[in-house]
Amino acid sequence: MRELLKLLRCEFTKLKHSKFLLIGVSGTLIVPFFVIVKAVTNYFSNPGTAITLFSLYDDAIMFLMLLFAPLVLTVLGAWTISREYTDGVLKNILVIPVSRTAFFTGKLLFFAVLTFLFMLVSWLEILVSAFLCSFFIPVTGLTILSCLFFLIKMLFGGILLCTTETPFIYLTIRTKGFVAPLTAVAVVSLVNVVLSNSGVAGFFPWSGSYLLVSRRLSGTGCPKEISISIILLMCLSGIVASLVRFKREEVE
């Protein structure tokens, strides 16, 4: 446990001295901005319809889970891993008494922390935006219970995002670069859009994750147990494949 904490501290120290943390935090502003703009535009088109906190978070979760979050998190995850190879840091780290399993586990924990921070900041930004917007336009549902409810949903979404990112981590370790994981996540995002209203969306792990968070899985005809099983199987396969590949790597 002490080793993992040291590795996490080391990762955040390296991230602090780079521009990626600032880019990642700044990137979270995009979704709340578009969600609020969309809500305000709809309000002025139909003044009789009030903006609800539910609709804001519902749209935000859709954009985050299906499009924006996988792209941003894959970029951050690929960068944290590929830089160890490109900068020649990995061969120096593995000289110290840290097993490859512990090092890889530290990377996964670091990525999980980044994911939860991403979702937490997104939740807070939408809440603040809704609160500020309420001074000028009616916004319903701004209660403590509803805020906590959506916080739980966002954190649940963070868990599912972590589980569906493991294949991209494997691609990064396999290729030691950005191109393969970014190409793969771009394809996944496109498929998410295509399958968004499809009956097979629940069987596709990434769109299935969104449907689980938004509680719309039952409308696709896919049993919850099957969708969760597919997600967990893909997650475990990605972790095992990544760890096996990483242990077999010859670091030069």
Coordinates of N, CA and C in Angstrom, one line a residue:
M1 N 0.8 -1.2 0.0 CA 0.0 0.0 0.0 C 0.9 1.3 0.0
R2 N 1.9 1.2 0.8 CA 2.8 2.4 0.8 C 3.5 2.6 -0.5
E3 N 3.8 1.5 -1.2 CA 4.4 1.7 -2.6 C 3.4 2.4 -3.5
L4 N 2.2 1.9 -3.5 CA 1.1 2.5 -4.4 C 0.9 4.0 -4.1
L5 N 0.9 4.4 -2.8 CA 0.8 5.8 -2.5 C 1.9 6.6 -3.0
K6 N 3.1 6.0 -2.9 CA 4.3 6.8 -3.4 C 4.2 6.9 -4.9
L7 N 3.8 5.9 -5.6 CA 3.6 5.9 -7.0 C 2.6 6.9 -7.5
L8 N 1.4 7.0 -6.7 CA 0.4 8.0 -7.0 C 0.9 9.4 -6.8
R9 N 1.7 9.6 -5.7 CA 2.2 10.9 -5.4 C 3.2 11.3 -6.6
C10 N 4.0 10.4 -7.0 CA 4.9 10.6 -8.1 C 4.2 11.0 -9.4
E11 N 3.1 10.3 -9.7 CA 2.3 10.6 -10.9 C 1.7 12.0 -10.9
F12 N 1.2 12.4 -9.7 CA 0.6 13.7 -9.6 C 1.7 14.8 -9.7
T13 N 2.8 14.5 -9.1 CA 3.9 15.4 -9.2 C 4.3 15.7 -10.7
K14 N 4.4 14.6 -11.4 CA 4.8 14.7 -12.8 C 3.7 15.4 -13.6
L15 N 2.5 15.1 -13.3 CA 1.3 15.8 -14.0 C 1.3 17.3 -13.6
K16 N 1.6 17.6 -12.4 CA 1.6 19.0 -12.0 C 2.5 19.9 -12.8
H17 N 3.7 19.3 -13.2 CA 4.7 20.0 -13.9 C 4.4 20.0 -15.4
S18 N 3.3 19.4 -15.9 CA 3.0 19.4 -17.3 C 1.7 20.3 -17.5
K19 N 1.4 20.4 -18.8 CA 0.2 21.2 -19.1 C -1.1 20.3 -19.2
F20 N -0.9 19.0 -19.1 CA -2.0 18.1 -19.3 C -3.1 18.3 -18.2
L21 N -2.7 18.5 -17.0 CA -3.7 18.7 -15.9 C -4.6 19.9 -16.2
L22 N -3.9 21.0 -16.6 CA -4.7 22.2 -16.9 C -5.6 22.0 -18.1
I23 N -5.1 21.3 -19.1 CA -5.9 21.0 -20.3 C -7.1 20.1 -20.0
G24 N -6.8 19.1 -19.1 CA -7.9 18.2 -18.7 C -9.0 19.0 -17.9
V25 N -8.6 19.8 -17.0 CA -9.6 20.5 -16.2 C -10.3 21.5 -17.1
S26 N -9.6 22.2 -17.9 CA -10.2 23.2 -18.9 C -11.2 22.5 -19.8
G27 N -10.8 21.2 -20.2 CA -11.7 20.5 -21.1 C -13.0 20.2 -20.5
T28 N -13.1 20.0 -19.1 CA -14.4 19.7 -18.5 C -15.4 20.9 -18.6
L29 N -14.9 22.1 -18.9 CA -15.8 23.2 -19.1 C -16.6 23.1 -20.4
I30 N -16.2 22.3 -21.3 CA -16.9 22.2 -22.6 C -18.3 21.7 -22.5
V31 N -18.4 20.6 -21.8 CA -19.7 19.9 -21.6 C -20.7 20.8 -20.9
P32 N -20.4 21.3 -19.7 CA -21.4 22.2 -19.1 C -21.7 23.4 -19.9
F33 N -20.8 24.0 -20.6 CA -21.1 25.1 -21.5 C -22.1 24.8 -22.6
F34 N -21.9 23.7 -23.3 CA -22.9 23.3 -24.3 C -24.2 22.9 -23.7
V35 N -24.2 22.3 -22.6 CA -25.4 21.9 -21.9 C -26.3 23.1 -21.5
I36 N -25.6 24.1 -20.9 CA -26.3 25.3 -20.5 C -26.8 26.1 -21.7
V37 N -25.9 26.2 -22.8 CA -26.3 26.9 -24.0 C -27.6 26.2 -24.6
K38 N -27.5 24.9 -24.7 CA -28.7 24.1 -25.3 C -29.9 24.4 -24.4
A39 N -29.8 24.4 -23.1 CA -31.0 24.6 -22.3 C -31.6 26.0 -22.4
V40 N -30.7 27.0 -22.4 CA -31.1 28.4 -22.5 C -31.8 28.6 -23.9
T41 N -31.2 28.0 -24.9 CA -31.7 28.2 -26.3 C -33.1 27.6 -26.3
N42 N -33.3 26.4 -25.7 CA -34.6 25.8 -25.7 C -35.6 26.6 -24.9
Y43 N -35.1 27.2 -23.8 CA -36.0 28.0 -23.0 C -36.5 29.2 -23.7
F44 N -35.7 29.9 -24.5 CA -36.1 31.1 -25.2 C -37.0 30.7 -26.4
S45 N -36.8 29.4 -26.9 CA -37.7 29.0 -28.0 C -39.1 28.6 -27.4
N46 N -39.1 28.1 -26.1 CA -40.3 27.7 -25.5 C -40.3 28.3 -24.1
P47 N -40.6 29.6 -23.9 CA -40.5 30.2 -22.6 C -41.4 29.6 -21.5
G48 N -42.4 28.9 -21.9 CA -43.3 28.2 -20.9 C -42.7 27.0 -20.2
T49 N -41.6 26.5 -20.8 CA -40.9 25.3 -20.2 C -39.7 25.7 -19.4
A50 N -39.7 25.4 -18.1 CA -38.6 25.7 -17.3 C -37.4 24.8 -17.4
I51 N -36.2 25.2 -17.2 CA -35.1 24.4 -17.2 C -35.0 23.6 -15.9
T52 N -34.8 22.3 -16.0 CA -34.7 21.4 -14.9 C -33.3 20.9 -14.7
L53 N -32.9 20.7 -13.4 CA -31.6 20.2 -13.1 C -31.5 18.8 -13.7
F54 N -32.6 18.0 -13.7 CA -32.5 16.7 -14.3 C -32.1 16.7 -15.7
S55 N -32.7 17.6 -16.5 CA -32.4 17.7 -17.9 C -31.0 18.1 -18.2
L56 N -30.5 19.0 -17.3 CA -29.1 19.4 -17.5 C -28.1 18.3 -17.2
Y57 N -28.3 17.5 -16.2 CA -27.4 16.4 -15.9 C -27.7 15.3 -16.8
D58 N -28.9 15.1 -17.3 CA -29.2 14.0 -18.2 C -28.4 14.3 -19.5
D59 N -28.4 15.5 -20.0 CA -27.7 15.8 -21.3 C -26.2 15.7 -21.0
A60 N -25.8 16.2 -19.8 CA -24.3 16.2 -19.5 C -23.8 14.7 -19.5
I61 N -24.5 13.8 -18.8 CA -24.1 12.4 -18.7 C -24.1 11.8 -20.1
M62 N -25.0 12.2 -21.0 CA -25.0 11.6 -22.3 C -23.7 12.0 -23.1
F63 N -23.5 13.4 -23.1 CA -22.3 13.9 -23.8 C -21.0 13.3 -23.2
L64 N -20.9 13.2 -21.9 CA -19.7 12.8 -21.2 C -19.5 11.3 -21.5
M65 N -20.5 10.5 -21.3 CA -20.3 9.0 -21.4 C -20.1 8.5 -22.8
L66 N -20.8 9.1 -23.7 CA -20.8 8.6 -25.1 C -19.7 9.3 -26.0
L67 N -19.3 10.5 -25.6 CA -18.4 11.2 -26.5 C -17.2 11.8 -25.8
F68 N -17.4 12.8 -25.0 CA -16.3 13.6 -24.5 C -15.4 12.9 -23.5
A69 N -15.9 12.3 -22.5 CA -15.1 11.7 -21.5 C -14.2 10.6 -22.0
P70 N -14.6 9.6 -22.8 CA -13.7 8.6 -23.3 C -12.5 9.2 -24.1
L71 N -12.8 10.3 -24.9 CA -11.7 10.9 -25.7 C -10.7 11.5 -24.8
V72 N -11.2 12.4 -23.8 CA -10.2 13.1 -22.9 C -9.5 12.1 -22.0
L73 N -10.2 11.1 -21.5 CA -9.5 10.2 -20.5 C -8.5 9.3 -21.3
T74 N -8.8 9.0 -22.5 CA -7.9 8.1 -23.3 C -6.6 8.9 -23.6
V75 N -6.8 10.2 -23.9 CA -5.6 11.1 -24.1 C -4.7 11.1 -22.9
L76 N -5.4 11.4 -21.7 CA -4.6 11.5 -20.5 C -4.0 10.1 -20.1
G77 N -4.8 9.0 -20.3 CA -4.2 7.7 -19.9 C -3.1 7.3 -20.9
A78 N -3.2 7.6 -22.2 CA -2.2 7.2 -23.1 C -0.9 8.1 -22.9
W79 N -1.1 9.3 -22.5 CA 0.0 10.2 -22.2 C 0.8 9.7 -21.0
T80 N 0.1 9.3 -19.9 CA 0.7 8.9 -18.7 C 1.5 7.6 -18.9
I81 N 1.1 6.8 -19.8 CA 1.9 5.6 -20.0 C 2.9 5.7 -21.1
S82 N 2.6 6.3 -22.3 CA 3.5 6.4 -23.4 C 4.7 7.3 -23.1
R83 N 4.6 8.3 -22.2 CA 5.7 9.1 -21.9 C 6.8 8.4 -21.2
E84 N 6.4 7.3 -20.4 CA 7.4 6.5 -19.7 C 8.4 5.9 -20.7
Y85 N 7.8 5.5 -21.9 CA 8.7 4.9 -22.9 C 9.4 6.0 -23.7
T86 N 8.8 7.0 -24.1 CA 9.4 8.0 -25.0 C 10.4 8.8 -24.3
D87 N 10.2 9.1 -23.0 CA 11.2 9.9 -22.2 C 12.3 9.0 -21.6
G88 N 12.2 7.7 -21.7 CA 13.2 6.8 -21.1 C 13.1 6.8 -19.6
V89 N 12.0 7.1 -19.0 CA 11.8 7.1 -17.6 C 11.6 5.7 -17.0
L90 N 11.0 4.9 -17.8 CA 10.6 3.6 -17.3 C 11.8 2.7 -16.9
K91 N 12.8 2.8 -17.7 CA 14.0 1.9 -17.4 C 14.7 2.4 -16.1
N92 N 14.6 3.7 -15.8 CA 15.1 4.2 -14.6 C 14.3 3.8 -13.4
I93 N 12.9 3.8 -13.6 CA 12.0 3.5 -12.5 C 12.1 2.0 -12.1
L94 N 12.2 1.2 -13.1 CA 12.2 -0.3 -12.8 C 13.5 -0.7 -12.2
V95 N 14.5 0.1 -12.1 CA 15.8 -0.2 -11.4 C 15.6 -0.2 -9.9
I96 N 14.7 0.6 -9.4 CA 14.4 0.7 -8.0 C 13.6 -0.5 -7.6
P97 N 13.5 -0.9 -6.4 CA 12.7 -2.1 -6.0 C 11.2 -1.9 -6.0
V98 N 10.7 -1.8 -7.2 CA 9.3 -1.7 -7.5 C 8.9 -2.8 -8.5
S99 N 8.0 -3.7 -8.2 CA 7.6 -4.7 -9.2 C 6.8 -4.1 -10.3
R100 N 6.8 -4.8 -11.4 CA 6.1 -4.3 -12.5 C 4.6 -4.3 -12.3
T101 N 4.2 -5.3 -11.5 CA 2.7 -5.4 -11.1 C 2.3 -4.2 -10.3
A102 N 3.2 -3.8 -9.3 CA 2.9 -2.7 -8.5 C 2.9 -1.4 -9.3
F103 N 3.8 -1.3 -10.2 CA 3.9 -0.1 -11.1 C 2.7 0.0 -11.9
F104 N 2.3 -1.1 -12.5 CA 1.1 -1.1 -13.4 C -0.2 -0.8 -12.6
T105 N -0.3 -1.4 -11.4 CA -1.4 -1.1 -10.5 C -1.5 0.4 -10.1
G106 N -0.3 0.9 -9.9 CA -0.2 2.4 -9.6 C -0.7 3.2 -10.7
K107 N -0.4 2.8 -11.9 CA -0.9 3.5 -13.1 C -2.5 3.4 -13.2
L108 N -3.0 2.2 -12.9 CA -4.4 2.1 -13.0 C -5.1 2.9 -11.9
L109 N -4.6 2.9 -10.7 CA -5.2 3.7 -9.6 C -5.1 5.2 -9.9
F110 N -4.0 5.6 -10.5 CA -3.8 7.0 -10.9 C -4.9 7.4 -12.0
F111 N -5.1 6.5 -12.9 CA -6.1 6.8 -14.0 C -7.5 6.8 -13.4
A112 N -7.7 5.9 -12.4 CA -9.1 5.9 -11.7 C -9.3 7.2 -11.0
V113 N -8.3 7.7 -10.3 CA -8.4 9.0 -9.6 C -8.7 10.1 -10.5
L114 N -8.0 10.1 -11.7 CA -8.2 11.2 -12.7 C -9.6 11.1 -13.2
T115 N -10.1 9.9 -13.4 CA -11.5 9.7 -13.9 C -12.5 10.3 -12.9
F116 N -12.4 10.0 -11.7 CA -13.3 10.4 -10.6 C -13.2 12.0 -10.5
L117 N -12.0 12.5 -10.6 CA -11.8 13.9 -10.5 C -12.5 14.6 -11.7
F118 N -12.4 14.0 -12.8 CA -13.0 14.5 -14.1 C -14.5 14.6 -13.9
M119 N -15.1 13.5 -13.4 CA -16.6 13.5 -13.2 C -17.0 14.4 -12.1
L120 N -16.2 14.5 -11.0 CA -16.6 15.3 -9.9 C -16.5 16.8 -10.3
V121 N -15.5 17.2 -11.0 CA -15.4 18.6 -11.5 C -16.6 18.9 -12.5
S122 N -16.9 17.9 -13.3 CA -18.0 18.1 -14.3 C -19.3 18.3 -13.5
W123 N -19.5 17.5 -12.5 CA -20.7 17.6 -11.7 C -20.8 19.0 -11.0
L124 N -19.7 19.4 -10.5 CA -19.7 20.7 -9.8 C -19.9 21.9 -10.8
E125 N -19.3 21.8 -11.9 CA -19.4 22.9 -12.9 C -20.9 23.0 -13.4
I126 N -21.6 21.9 -13.6 CA -23.0 21.9 -14.0 C -23.8 22.5 -12.9
L127 N -23.5 22.1 -11.7 CA -24.3 22.6 -10.5 C -24.1 24.1 -10.4
V128 N -22.9 24.6 -10.5 CA -22.6 26.0 -10.4 C -23.3 26.8 -11.5
S129 N -23.2 26.2 -12.7 CA -23.8 26.8 -13.9 C -25.3 26.9 -13.8
A130 N -25.9 25.9 -13.2 CA -27.4 25.9 -13.0 C -27.8 26.9 -12.0
F131 N -27.0 27.0 -10.9 CA -27.3 28.0 -9.8 C -27.2 29.4 -10.4
L132 N -26.1 29.7 -11.1 CA -26.0 31.0 -11.7 C -27.1 31.4 -12.7
C133 N -27.4 30.3 -13.4 CA -28.5 30.5 -14.4 C -29.8 30.8 -13.8
S134 N -30.0 30.3 -12.6 CA -31.3 30.4 -11.9 C -31.6 31.9 -11.5
F135 N -30.6 32.7 -11.5 CA -30.8 34.2 -11.2 C -31.5 34.9 -12.3
F136 N -31.4 34.3 -13.5 CA -32.0 35.0 -14.7 C -33.1 34.2 -15.4
I137 N -33.0 32.8 -15.2 CA -34.0 32.0 -15.9 C -34.5 30.9 -14.8
P138 N -35.7 30.6 -14.8 CA -36.2 29.6 -13.8 C -35.5 28.2 -14.0
V139 N -35.0 27.7 -13.0 CA -34.4 26.4 -13.0 C -34.9 25.6 -11.8
T140 N -35.6 24.5 -12.1 CA -36.3 23.7 -11.1 C -35.4 22.5 -10.7
G141 N -35.6 22.0 -9.5 CA -34.9 20.8 -9.0 C -33.6 21.1 -8.3
L142 N -33.3 22.4 -8.0 CA -32.1 22.7 -7.3 C -32.3 22.5 -5.8
T143 N -32.2 21.2 -5.4 CA -32.3 20.9 -4.0 C -31.1 20.1 -3.6
I144 N -30.8 20.0 -2.3 CA -29.7 19.2 -1.8 C -29.8 17.7 -2.2
L145 N -31.0 17.2 -2.1 CA -31.2 15.8 -2.4 C -30.9 15.5 -3.9
S146 N -31.4 16.3 -4.7 CA -31.2 16.1 -6.2 C -29.8 16.3 -6.6
C147 N -29.1 17.2 -5.9 CA -27.6 17.4 -6.2 C -26.9 16.1 -5.8
L148 N -27.2 15.6 -4.6 CA -26.5 14.4 -4.1 C -26.9 13.2 -5.0
F149 N -28.1 13.1 -5.5 CA -28.5 12.1 -6.4 C -27.7 12.1 -7.7
F150 N -27.5 13.2 -8.2 CA -26.7 13.3 -9.5 C -25.2 13.1 -9.2
L151 N -24.8 13.5 -8.0 CA -23.4 13.2 -7.7 C -23.1 11.7 -7.7
I152 N -24.0 11.0 -7.1 CA -23.9 9.5 -7.1 C -23.9 9.0 -8.5
K153 N -24.8 9.5 -9.4 CA -24.9 9.0 -10.7 C -23.6 9.3 -11.5
M154 N -23.0 10.5 -11.3 CA -21.8 10.9 -11.9 C -20.6 10.0 -11.5
L155 N -20.5 9.7 -10.2 CA -19.5 8.8 -9.7 C -19.7 7.4 -10.2
F156 N -20.9 6.9 -10.3 CA -21.2 5.6 -10.9 C -20.7 5.6 -12.3
G157 N -21.0 6.7 -13.0 CA -20.5 6.8 -14.4 C -19.0 6.8 -14.5
G158 N -18.3 7.4 -13.4 CA -16.8 7.3 -13.4 C -16.3 5.9 -13.2
I159 N -17.0 5.1 -12.4 CA -16.6 3.7 -12.3 C -16.7 2.9 -13.6
L160 N -17.8 3.2 -14.3 CA -18.0 2.5 -15.6 C -17.0 3.0 -16.7
L161 N -16.7 4.3 -16.6 CA -15.7 4.8 -17.5 C -14.3 4.2 -17.3
C162 N -14.0 3.9 -16.0 CA -12.7 3.3 -15.7 C -12.7 1.8 -16.3
T163 N -13.8 1.1 -16.2 CA -13.8 -0.2 -16.6 C -13.8 -0.3 -18.2
T164 N -14.3 0.7 -18.9 CA -14.3 0.6 -20.3 C -13.1 1.2 -21.0
E165 N -12.1 1.7 -20.2 CA -10.9 2.3 -20.7 C -9.7 1.3 -20.8
T166 N -9.9 0.2 -20.2 CA -8.8 -0.8 -20.1 C -8.3 -1.2 -21.5
P167 N -9.2 -1.4 -22.5 CA -8.6 -1.8 -23.8 C -7.7 -0.7 -24.4
F168 N -8.0 0.6 -24.2 CA -7.2 1.6 -24.7 C -5.8 1.7 -23.9
I169 N -5.8 1.3 -22.7 CA -4.6 1.2 -21.9 C -3.7 0.1 -22.5
Y170 N -4.3 -1.0 -22.9 CA -3.6 -2.1 -23.5 C -3.0 -1.7 -24.8
L171 N -3.8 -1.0 -25.6 CA -3.3 -0.5 -26.9 C -2.1 0.5 -26.8
T172 N -2.1 1.3 -25.7 CA -1.0 2.2 -25.4 C 0.3 1.4 -25.1
I173 N 0.1 0.4 -24.2 CA 1.3 -0.4 -23.8 C 1.8 -1.2 -25.0
R174 N 0.9 -1.7 -25.8 CA 1.2 -2.5 -27.0 C 2.0 -1.7 -28.0
T175 N 1.6 -0.4 -28.3 CA 2.2 0.4 -29.3 C 3.1 1.4 -28.8
K176 N 3.1 1.7 -27.5 CA 3.9 2.7 -26.8 C 3.7 4.1 -27.4
G177 N 2.5 4.4 -27.9 CA 2.2 5.6 -28.5 C 0.7 6.0 -28.4
F178 N 0.4 7.1 -29.1 CA -1.0 7.7 -29.0 C -1.9 7.3 -30.1
V179 N -1.3 7.0 -31.3 CA -2.1 6.8 -32.5 C -3.2 5.7 -32.3
A180 N -2.7 4.5 -31.9 CA -3.7 3.4 -31.8 C -4.8 3.6 -30.8
P181 N -4.5 4.0 -29.6 CA -5.6 4.2 -28.6 C -6.6 5.4 -29.1
L182 N -6.0 6.4 -29.6 CA -6.9 7.6 -30.0 C -7.7 7.2 -31.2
T183 N -7.2 6.4 -32.2 CA -8.0 5.9 -33.3 C -9.1 5.0 -32.8
A184 N -8.8 4.1 -31.9 CA -9.7 3.2 -31.3 C -10.9 3.9 -30.6
V185 N -10.5 4.9 -29.8 CA -11.6 5.6 -29.0 C -12.4 6.5 -29.9
A186 N -11.8 7.0 -31.0 CA -12.6 7.7 -32.0 C -13.6 6.8 -32.7
V187 N -13.2 5.6 -33.0 CA -14.1 4.6 -33.6 C -15.3 4.3 -32.6
V188 N -14.9 4.1 -31.4 CA -15.9 3.8 -30.3 C -16.9 4.9 -30.2
S189 N -16.4 6.1 -30.2 CA -17.3 7.3 -30.0 C -18.3 7.4 -31.2
L190 N -17.8 7.1 -32.4 CA -18.6 7.1 -33.6 C -19.7 6.0 -33.5
V191 N -19.3 4.8 -33.0 CA -20.2 3.7 -32.9 C -21.2 4.0 -31.8
N192 N -20.8 4.7 -30.7 CA -21.8 5.1 -29.7 C -22.9 6.0 -30.3
V193 N -22.5 6.9 -31.1 CA -23.5 7.8 -31.8 C -24.4 7.0 -32.6
V194 N -23.9 6.0 -33.4 CA -24.7 5.2 -34.3 C -25.7 4.3 -33.6
L195 N -25.2 3.8 -32.4 CA -26.0 2.9 -31.6 C -26.9 3.5 -30.6
S196 N -26.8 4.8 -30.5 CA -27.5 5.5 -29.4 C -29.0 5.2 -29.2
N197 N -29.7 5.0 -30.4 CA -31.1 4.7 -30.3 C -31.4 3.2 -30.8
S198 N -30.3 2.4 -30.8 CA -30.5 1.1 -31.3 C -30.8 0.1 -30.2
G199 N -31.4 -1.0 -30.6 CA -31.7 -2.1 -29.7 C -30.5 -2.9 -29.2
V200 N -29.4 -2.8 -29.9 CA -28.2 -3.5 -29.5 C -27.2 -2.7 -28.8
A201 N -27.6 -1.4 -28.4 CA -26.7 -0.5 -27.7 C -26.3 -1.1 -26.4
G202 N -27.1 -1.8 -25.7 CA -26.8 -2.4 -24.4 C -25.7 -3.5 -24.5
F203 N -25.5 -4.1 -25.6 CA -24.5 -5.1 -25.8 C -23.2 -4.5 -26.1
F204 N -23.1 -3.2 -26.5 CA -21.8 -2.6 -26.7 C -21.4 -1.9 -25.4
P205 N -20.2 -2.3 -24.9 CA -19.8 -1.9 -23.6 C -19.9 -0.4 -23.3
W206 N -19.5 0.4 -24.2 CA -19.4 1.8 -24.0 C -20.8 2.5 -24.0
S207 N -21.6 2.2 -24.9 CA -23.0 2.7 -24.9 C -23.8 2.0 -23.8
G208 N -23.5 0.8 -23.5 CA -24.2 0.1 -22.4 C -23.9 0.7 -21.1
S209 N -22.7 1.3 -20.9 CA -22.3 2.0 -19.7 C -23.2 3.2 -19.5
Y210 N -23.4 3.9 -20.6 CA -24.3 5.1 -20.5 C -25.7 4.7 -20.2
L211 N -26.2 3.7 -20.8 CA -27.5 3.3 -20.6 C -27.8 2.8 -19.1
L212 N -26.7 2.2 -18.5 CA -26.8 1.8 -17.1 C -26.9 3.0 -16.2
V213 N -26.1 4.0 -16.5 CA -26.1 5.2 -15.6 C -27.4 6.0 -15.8
S214 N -27.9 6.1 -17.0 CA -29.1 6.8 -17.3 C -30.4 6.0 -17.0
R215 N -30.2 4.8 -16.7 CA -31.4 3.9 -16.4 C -32.3 3.7 -17.6
R216 N -31.7 3.6 -18.8 CA -32.5 3.4 -20.0 C -32.2 2.1 -20.7
L217 N -31.5 1.2 -19.9 CA -31.1 0.0 -20.5 C -32.3 -0.9 -20.8
S218 N -33.3 -0.9 -20.0 CA -34.4 -1.7 -20.2 C -35.2 -1.5 -21.5
G219 N -35.1 -0.2 -22.0 CA -35.7 0.1 -23.2 C -35.1 -0.5 -24.5
T220 N -33.8 -1.0 -24.3 CA -33.1 -1.6 -25.4 C -33.4 -3.1 -25.6
G221 N -34.0 -3.7 -24.5 CA -34.2 -5.1 -24.6 C -33.0 -6.0 -24.1
C222 N -31.9 -5.3 -23.7 CA -30.8 -6.0 -23.2 C -30.8 -6.2 -21.7
P223 N -30.8 -7.4 -21.2 CA -30.9 -7.6 -19.7 C -29.7 -6.9 -19.0
K224 N -29.9 -6.4 -17.9 CA -28.9 -5.7 -17.1 C -27.7 -6.6 -16.8
E225 N -28.0 -7.8 -16.5 CA -27.0 -8.8 -16.1 C -26.0 -9.0 -17.2
I226 N -26.6 -9.1 -18.5 CA -25.7 -9.4 -19.6 C -24.8 -8.2 -19.9
S227 N -25.4 -7.0 -19.9 CA -24.6 -5.8 -20.2 C -23.5 -5.6 -19.1
I228 N -23.8 -5.8 -17.9 CA -22.8 -5.7 -16.8 C -21.7 -6.7 -17.0
S229 N -22.1 -8.0 -17.4 CA -21.2 -9.1 -17.6 C -20.2 -8.7 -18.7
I230 N -20.7 -8.2 -19.8 CA -19.9 -7.8 -21.0 C -18.9 -6.7 -20.6
I231 N -19.3 -5.7 -19.8 CA -18.5 -4.7 -19.4 C -17.4 -5.2 -18.5
L232 N -17.7 -6.0 -17.5 CA -16.7 -6.6 -16.6 C -15.7 -7.5 -17.3
L233 N -16.2 -8.3 -18.2 CA -15.4 -9.2 -19.0 C -14.4 -8.4 -19.8
M234 N -14.8 -7.4 -20.5 CA -13.9 -6.5 -21.2 C -12.9 -5.8 -20.3
C235 N -13.3 -5.4 -19.2 CA -12.5 -4.7 -18.2 C -11.4 -5.6 -17.8
L236 N -11.7 -6.8 -17.3 CA -10.8 -7.8 -16.8 C -9.8 -8.3 -17.9
S237 N -10.4 -8.4 -19.1 CA -9.5 -8.8 -20.3 C -8.5 -7.8 -20.6
G238 N -8.9 -6.5 -20.5 CA -8.0 -5.4 -20.8 C -6.9 -5.3 -19.8
I239 N -7.3 -5.5 -18.5 CA -6.3 -5.5 -17.4 C -5.3 -6.6 -17.5
V240 N -5.8 -7.8 -17.7 CA -4.9 -9.0 -17.8 C -4.0 -8.9 -19.0
A241 N -4.5 -8.5 -20.1 CA -3.7 -8.4 -21.4 C -2.7 -7.3 -21.2
S242 N -3.0 -6.2 -20.6 CA -2.1 -5.1 -20.3 C -1.0 -5.5 -19.4
L243 N -1.3 -6.2 -18.3 CA -0.3 -6.6 -17.3 C 0.6 -7.7 -17.9
V244 N 0.1 -8.6 -18.7 CA 0.9 -9.7 -19.3 C 1.9 -9.0 -20.3
R245 N 1.3 -8.1 -21.1 CA 2.2 -7.5 -22.1 C 3.3 -6.6 -21.4
F246 N 2.9 -5.9 -20.3 CA 3.8 -5.0 -19.7 C 5.0 -5.9 -19.0
K247 N 4.6 -7.0 -18.4 CA 5.6 -7.9 -17.8 C 6.6 -8.4 -18.8
R248 N 6.1 -8.6 -20.0 CA 7.0 -9.2 -21.0 C 7.8 -8.2 -21.8
E249 N 7.5 -6.9 -21.6 CA 8.2 -5.9 -22.3 C 9.7 -5.9 -21.9
E250 N 10.5 -5.7 -22.9 CA 11.9 -5.4 -22.7 C 12.2 -4.0 -22.8
V251 N 12.4 -3.3 -21.7 CA 12.6 -1.8 -21.7 C 14.0 -1.5 -22.0
E252 N 14.2 -0.7 -23.1 CA 15.5 -0.3 -23.5 C 15.8 1.1 -23.1

